[in-house]
Amino acid sequence: MEKKLGFGLLWLGFIAYAFLLAPPDHPDTLALIQKLALGQWDGINAWVVTLFNLMGIWPFIYACVLFADGRGQKVRAWPFALLSFGIGAFGLLPYFALRESNPSFMGEKDRLIKLLDSRWLGILLTSAAIALIFYGFRFGNLVDFAQQWRTSRFIHVMGLDFCLLSLMFGWILGDDMSRRGLEDSQLFVLASTIPLFGPLVYLCIRPPILEPDTAEVQVGG
């Protein structure tokens, strides 16, 4: 109950901060978002481009865990996972507040879960993240980015959203490791404490989910 209350309060607090305490919104924010979404990046700090696109990678990271986690939950995970593609942690926090611990996988993997369970998807996401970080270092201006983070609500909240998504991952990591028969405390610490690349490396190296028949064979064998 304390955990659910905590996530609920965090969700409400994040909303309140974003609209009441964050830096003021700029009149050109909508135009900036449109340019970022359409790939019209000329004149935009490369670190803003990098952050915006990394915020598109995070929902895939969470989807790789949440679609399996949603099996056996009273509340479906997929609506919240889909919402995260548009509003990040704002869409995921209600699910975290409503979900129960779920260390096992029920039923058989469908095509979508097989795709999200694939190490190749983790490798693809990791490669994209590395390319984006390189782009930021090669063409970006960190001093200008810091100034924009302090003065632009959109960039400010997006940066905080990135940090919050990094912190939240550990809360669902333990159950995902259990669904795969993993008992590695070092892997848990690395995947839950290293922002972005901890979860990405985990997706690249984790074994497949243990389906009921597989788990019974391993226990019996």
mmCIF file of C-alpha atoms in Angstrom:
data_model
loop_
_atom_site.group_PDB
_atom_site.id
_atom_site.type_symbol
_atom_site.label_atom_id
_atom_site.label_comp_id
_atom_site.label_asym_id
_atom_site.label_seq_id
_atom_site.Cartn_x
_atom_site.Cartn_y
_atom_site.Cartn_z
ATOM 1 C CA MET A 1 0.000 0.000 0.000
ATOM 2 C CA GLU A 2 2.855 2.390 0.868
ATOM 3 C CA LYS A 3 4.445 1.801 -2.536
ATOM 4 C CA LYS A 4 1.184 2.461 -4.379
ATOM 5 C CA LEU A 5 0.602 5.613 -2.373
ATOM 6 C CA GLY A 6 4.166 6.729 -3.055
ATOM 7 C CA PHE A 7 3.868 6.324 -6.814
ATOM 8 C CA GLY A 8 0.486 8.026 -6.794
ATOM 9 C CA LEU A 9 1.864 11.005 -4.908
ATOM 10 C CA LEU A 10 4.925 11.095 -7.162
ATOM 11 C CA TRP A 11 2.659 11.201 -10.211
ATOM 12 C CA LEU A 12 0.592 14.052 -8.798
ATOM 13 C CA GLY A 13 3.702 15.879 -7.629
ATOM 14 C CA PHE A 14 5.354 15.598 -11.037
ATOM 15 C CA ILE A 15 2.238 16.974 -12.728
ATOM 16 C CA ALA A 16 2.050 19.850 -10.252
ATOM 17 C CA TYR A 17 5.709 20.679 -10.687
ATOM 18 C CA ALA A 18 5.527 20.547 -14.496
ATOM 19 C CA PHE A 19 2.629 23.004 -14.673
ATOM 20 C CA LEU A 20 3.172 25.196 -11.620
ATOM 21 C CA LEU A 21 6.870 25.317 -10.756
ATOM 22 C CA ALA A 22 8.814 24.507 -13.930
ATOM 23 C CA PRO A 23 10.197 27.387 -16.050
ATOM 24 C CA PRO A 24 7.624 29.195 -18.195
ATOM 25 C CA ASP A 25 6.548 27.808 -21.520
ATOM 26 C CA HIS A 26 7.922 29.441 -24.680
ATOM 27 C CA PRO A 27 5.626 30.575 -27.500
ATOM 28 C CA ASP A 28 7.724 28.625 -30.021
ATOM 29 C CA THR A 29 7.527 25.319 -28.126
ATOM 30 C CA LEU A 30 4.984 23.749 -30.478
ATOM 31 C CA ALA A 31 7.078 24.696 -33.504
ATOM 32 C CA LEU A 32 10.153 23.201 -31.804
ATOM 33 C CA ILE A 33 8.344 19.931 -31.118
ATOM 34 C CA GLN A 34 7.164 19.747 -34.728
ATOM 35 C CA LYS A 35 10.690 20.296 -36.054
ATOM 36 C CA LEU A 36 12.113 17.680 -33.696
ATOM 37 C CA ALA A 37 9.447 15.140 -34.677
ATOM 38 C CA LEU A 38 9.902 15.769 -38.412
ATOM 39 C CA GLY A 39 13.694 15.629 -38.302
ATOM 40 C CA GLN A 40 14.115 19.311 -39.175
ATOM 41 C CA TRP A 41 17.035 19.766 -36.789
ATOM 42 C CA ASP A 42 18.885 22.696 -38.374
ATOM 43 C CA GLY A 43 19.423 25.439 -35.815
ATOM 44 C CA ILE A 44 18.457 23.208 -32.863
ATOM 45 C CA ASN A 45 21.074 22.331 -30.260
ATOM 46 C CA ALA A 46 22.110 18.722 -30.891
ATOM 47 C CA TRP A 47 21.680 17.896 -27.194
ATOM 48 C CA VAL A 48 18.016 18.883 -27.415
ATOM 49 C CA VAL A 49 17.700 16.586 -30.435
ATOM 50 C CA THR A 50 19.476 13.814 -28.542
ATOM 51 C CA LEU A 51 17.296 14.140 -25.457
ATOM 52 C CA PHE A 52 14.088 14.273 -27.499
ATOM 53 C CA ASN A 53 14.985 11.084 -29.361
ATOM 54 C CA LEU A 54 16.228 9.281 -26.250
ATOM 55 C CA MET A 55 12.792 9.949 -24.808
ATOM 56 C CA GLY A 56 11.529 7.853 -27.712
ATOM 57 C CA ILE A 57 13.837 4.984 -26.744
ATOM 58 C CA TRP A 58 12.725 4.858 -23.104
ATOM 59 C CA PRO A 59 9.146 3.732 -23.929
ATOM 60 C CA PHE A 60 10.575 0.794 -25.908
ATOM 61 C CA ILE A 61 12.764 -0.139 -22.934
ATOM 62 C CA TYR A 62 9.748 -0.171 -20.652
ATOM 63 C CA ALA A 63 7.587 -1.977 -23.195
ATOM 64 C CA CYS A 64 10.172 -4.785 -23.258
ATOM 65 C CA VAL A 65 9.383 -5.362 -19.575
ATOM 66 C CA LEU A 66 5.822 -4.144 -19.054
ATOM 67 C CA PHE A 67 4.000 -6.206 -21.682
ATOM 68 C CA ALA A 68 5.178 -9.369 -19.933
ATOM 69 C CA ASP A 69 4.607 -7.846 -16.503
ATOM 70 C CA GLY A 70 1.009 -7.077 -17.441
ATOM 71 C CA ARG A 71 0.194 -10.766 -17.688
ATOM 72 C CA GLY A 72 -1.590 -11.663 -14.485
ATOM 73 C CA GLN A 73 -2.138 -8.070 -13.378
ATOM 74 C CA LYS A 74 -5.595 -6.745 -12.586
ATOM 75 C CA VAL A 75 -4.789 -3.705 -14.709
ATOM 76 C CA ARG A 76 -3.470 -4.029 -18.263
ATOM 77 C CA ALA A 77 0.008 -2.657 -18.895
ATOM 78 C CA TRP A 78 -0.259 -1.900 -22.599
ATOM 79 C CA PRO A 79 -2.381 1.309 -22.375
ATOM 80 C CA PHE A 80 0.165 2.846 -20.007
ATOM 81 C CA ALA A 81 3.076 1.648 -22.144
ATOM 82 C CA LEU A 82 1.499 3.249 -25.206
ATOM 83 C CA LEU A 83 0.854 6.490 -23.299
ATOM 84 C CA SER A 84 4.540 6.641 -22.377
ATOM 85 C CA PHE A 85 5.438 7.113 -26.054
ATOM 86 C CA GLY A 86 3.722 10.474 -25.874
ATOM 87 C CA ILE A 87 4.058 11.608 -22.274
ATOM 88 C CA GLY A 88 6.852 9.500 -20.770
ATOM 89 C CA ALA A 89 6.739 8.902 -17.020
ATOM 90 C CA PHE A 90 3.407 10.756 -16.790
ATOM 91 C CA GLY A 91 1.865 7.749 -18.554
ATOM 92 C CA LEU A 92 3.730 5.051 -16.621
ATOM 93 C CA LEU A 93 3.432 6.216 -13.021
ATOM 94 C CA PRO A 94 -0.282 5.316 -12.681
ATOM 95 C CA TYR A 95 0.550 1.733 -13.735
ATOM 96 C CA PHE A 96 3.342 1.578 -11.156
ATOM 97 C CA ALA A 97 0.852 2.723 -8.545
ATOM 98 C CA LEU A 98 -1.739 0.086 -9.544
ATOM 99 C CA ARG A 99 0.400 -2.988 -10.328
ATOM 100 C CA GLU A 100 1.177 -5.851 -7.973
ATOM 101 C CA SER A 101 4.422 -7.762 -7.707
ATOM 102 C CA ASN A 102 4.464 -10.291 -10.560
ATOM 103 C CA PRO A 103 7.612 -12.476 -10.607
ATOM 104 C CA SER A 104 6.204 -15.171 -12.902
ATOM 105 C CA PHE A 105 4.866 -15.299 -16.450
ATOM 106 C CA MET A 106 1.433 -16.682 -17.198
ATOM 107 C CA GLY A 107 0.493 -18.431 -20.443
ATOM 108 C CA GLU A 108 2.462 -18.490 -23.666
ATOM 109 C CA LYS A 109 4.330 -15.674 -25.327
ATOM 110 C CA ASP A 110 2.442 -14.088 -28.211
ATOM 111 C CA ARG A 111 4.209 -12.533 -31.194
ATOM 112 C CA LEU A 112 4.476 -9.104 -29.625
ATOM 113 C CA ILE A 113 5.977 -10.392 -26.395
ATOM 114 C CA LYS A 114 8.387 -12.581 -28.372
ATOM 115 C CA LEU A 115 9.521 -9.462 -30.239
ATOM 116 C CA LEU A 116 9.864 -7.441 -27.043
ATOM 117 C CA ASP A 117 11.680 -10.368 -25.416
ATOM 118 C CA SER A 118 14.268 -10.494 -28.201
ATOM 119 C CA ARG A 119 17.870 -9.583 -27.438
ATOM 120 C CA TRP A 120 18.134 -8.206 -30.971
ATOM 121 C CA LEU A 121 15.659 -5.476 -30.104
ATOM 122 C CA GLY A 122 17.810 -4.570 -27.102
ATOM 123 C CA ILE A 123 20.883 -4.424 -29.344
ATOM 124 C CA LEU A 124 19.039 -2.216 -31.847
ATOM 125 C CA LEU A 125 17.904 0.181 -29.107
ATOM 126 C CA THR A 126 21.403 0.297 -27.625
ATOM 127 C CA SER A 127 22.940 1.070 -31.024
ATOM 128 C CA ALA A 128 20.443 3.887 -31.562
ATOM 129 C CA ALA A 129 21.180 5.335 -28.105
ATOM 130 C CA ILE A 130 24.943 5.245 -28.718
ATOM 131 C CA ALA A 131 24.480 7.011 -32.065
ATOM 132 C CA LEU A 132 22.343 9.713 -30.420
ATOM 133 C CA ILE A 133 24.848 10.300 -27.611
ATOM 134 C CA PHE A 134 27.662 10.535 -30.151
ATOM 135 C CA TYR A 135 25.589 13.042 -32.144
ATOM 136 C CA GLY A 136 25.135 15.149 -29.032
ATOM 137 C CA PHE A 137 28.827 15.173 -28.153
ATOM 138 C CA ARG A 138 29.868 15.807 -31.762
ATOM 139 C CA PHE A 139 27.504 18.647 -32.616
ATOM 140 C CA GLY A 140 25.918 19.815 -29.357
ATOM 141 C CA ASN A 141 26.619 22.697 -26.994
ATOM 142 C CA LEU A 142 26.236 21.670 -23.351
ATOM 143 C CA VAL A 143 26.418 25.236 -22.008
ATOM 144 C CA ASP A 144 23.574 26.326 -24.287
ATOM 145 C CA PHE A 145 21.617 23.187 -23.416
ATOM 146 C CA ALA A 146 21.961 23.907 -19.694
ATOM 147 C CA GLN A 147 20.674 27.431 -20.308
ATOM 148 C CA GLN A 148 17.691 26.107 -22.262
ATOM 149 C CA TRP A 149 16.992 23.560 -19.519
ATOM 150 C CA ARG A 150 16.776 26.374 -16.986
ATOM 151 C CA THR A 151 14.506 28.582 -19.093
ATOM 152 C CA SER A 152 12.299 26.285 -21.225
ATOM 153 C CA ARG A 153 9.475 24.281 -19.629
ATOM 154 C CA PHE A 154 9.462 21.726 -22.438
ATOM 155 C CA ILE A 155 13.181 20.982 -22.223
ATOM 156 C CA HIS A 156 13.209 21.227 -18.425
ATOM 157 C CA VAL A 157 10.374 18.736 -17.926
ATOM 158 C CA MET A 158 11.744 16.455 -20.630
ATOM 159 C CA GLY A 159 15.072 16.314 -18.784
ATOM 160 C CA LEU A 160 13.353 15.540 -15.476
ATOM 161 C CA ASP A 161 11.237 12.917 -17.241
ATOM 162 C CA PHE A 162 14.438 11.238 -18.456
ATOM 163 C CA CYS A 163 15.808 11.168 -14.890
ATOM 164 C CA LEU A 164 12.565 9.813 -13.467
ATOM 165 C CA LEU A 165 12.388 7.030 -16.053
ATOM 166 C CA SER A 166 15.957 6.093 -15.121
ATOM 167 C CA LEU A 167 15.049 5.884 -11.420
ATOM 168 C CA MET A 168 11.796 3.964 -11.951
ATOM 169 C CA PHE A 169 13.300 1.052 -13.855
ATOM 170 C CA GLY A 170 14.590 -0.694 -10.742
ATOM 171 C CA TRP A 171 11.036 -1.082 -9.399
ATOM 172 C CA ILE A 172 10.084 -3.517 -12.171
ATOM 173 C CA LEU A 173 13.521 -4.998 -12.808
ATOM 174 C CA GLY A 174 13.416 -7.512 -9.956
ATOM 175 C CA ASP A 175 10.199 -9.146 -11.182
ATOM 176 C CA ASP A 176 11.504 -9.276 -14.753
ATOM 177 C CA MET A 177 14.673 -11.018 -13.579
ATOM 178 C CA SER A 178 12.578 -13.523 -11.616
ATOM 179 C CA ARG A 179 10.526 -14.307 -14.718
ATOM 180 C CA ARG A 180 13.815 -15.318 -16.364
ATOM 181 C CA GLY A 181 15.290 -17.282 -13.486
ATOM 182 C CA LEU A 182 17.983 -14.641 -12.897
ATOM 183 C CA GLU A 183 19.450 -14.233 -9.429
ATOM 184 C CA ASP A 184 22.315 -11.813 -9.979
ATOM 185 C CA SER A 185 22.488 -8.956 -7.503
ATOM 186 C CA GLN A 186 25.339 -7.255 -9.378
ATOM 187 C CA LEU A 187 23.333 -7.212 -12.600
ATOM 188 C CA PHE A 188 20.373 -5.762 -10.720
ATOM 189 C CA VAL A 189 22.491 -2.968 -9.253
ATOM 190 C CA LEU A 190 24.113 -2.119 -12.591
ATOM 191 C CA ALA A 191 20.853 -2.205 -14.569
ATOM 192 C CA SER A 192 18.946 -0.152 -12.012
ATOM 193 C CA THR A 193 21.565 2.503 -11.214
ATOM 194 C CA ILE A 194 23.257 3.301 -14.531
ATOM 195 C CA PRO A 195 20.951 5.710 -16.413
ATOM 196 C CA LEU A 196 19.717 4.484 -19.805
ATOM 197 C CA PHE A 197 22.606 2.155 -20.627
ATOM 198 C CA GLY A 198 22.076 -0.023 -17.554
ATOM 199 C CA PRO A 199 18.583 -1.022 -18.728
ATOM 200 C CA LEU A 200 19.755 -1.253 -22.343
ATOM 201 C CA VAL A 201 22.611 -3.621 -21.535
ATOM 202 C CA TYR A 202 20.194 -5.676 -19.451
ATOM 203 C CA LEU A 203 17.869 -6.017 -22.464
ATOM 204 C CA CYS A 204 20.836 -7.180 -24.546
ATOM 205 C CA ILE A 205 22.005 -9.930 -22.191
ATOM 206 C CA ARG A 206 18.893 -11.160 -20.369
ATOM 207 C CA PRO A 207 17.776 -14.723 -21.142
ATOM 208 C CA PRO A 208 14.286 -15.374 -22.519
ATOM 209 C CA ILE A 209 11.252 -15.429 -20.250
ATOM 210 C CA LEU A 210 10.629 -18.800 -18.626
ATOM 211 C CA GLU A 211 7.253 -19.993 -19.855
ATOM 212 C CA PRO A 212 5.397 -22.412 -17.545
ATOM 213 C CA ASP A 213 6.501 -25.593 -19.360
ATOM 214 C CA THR A 214 10.104 -24.400 -19.529
ATOM 215 C CA ALA A 215 10.144 -23.507 -15.842
ATOM 216 C CA GLU A 216 8.796 -26.955 -14.906
ATOM 217 C CA VAL A 217 11.465 -28.666 -17.006
ATOM 218 C CA GLN A 218 14.229 -26.622 -15.366
ATOM 219 C CA VAL A 219 12.895 -27.316 -11.873
ATOM 220 C CA GLY A 220 12.490 -31.028 -12.613
ATOM 221 C CA GLY A 221 15.816 -31.315 -14.407
#
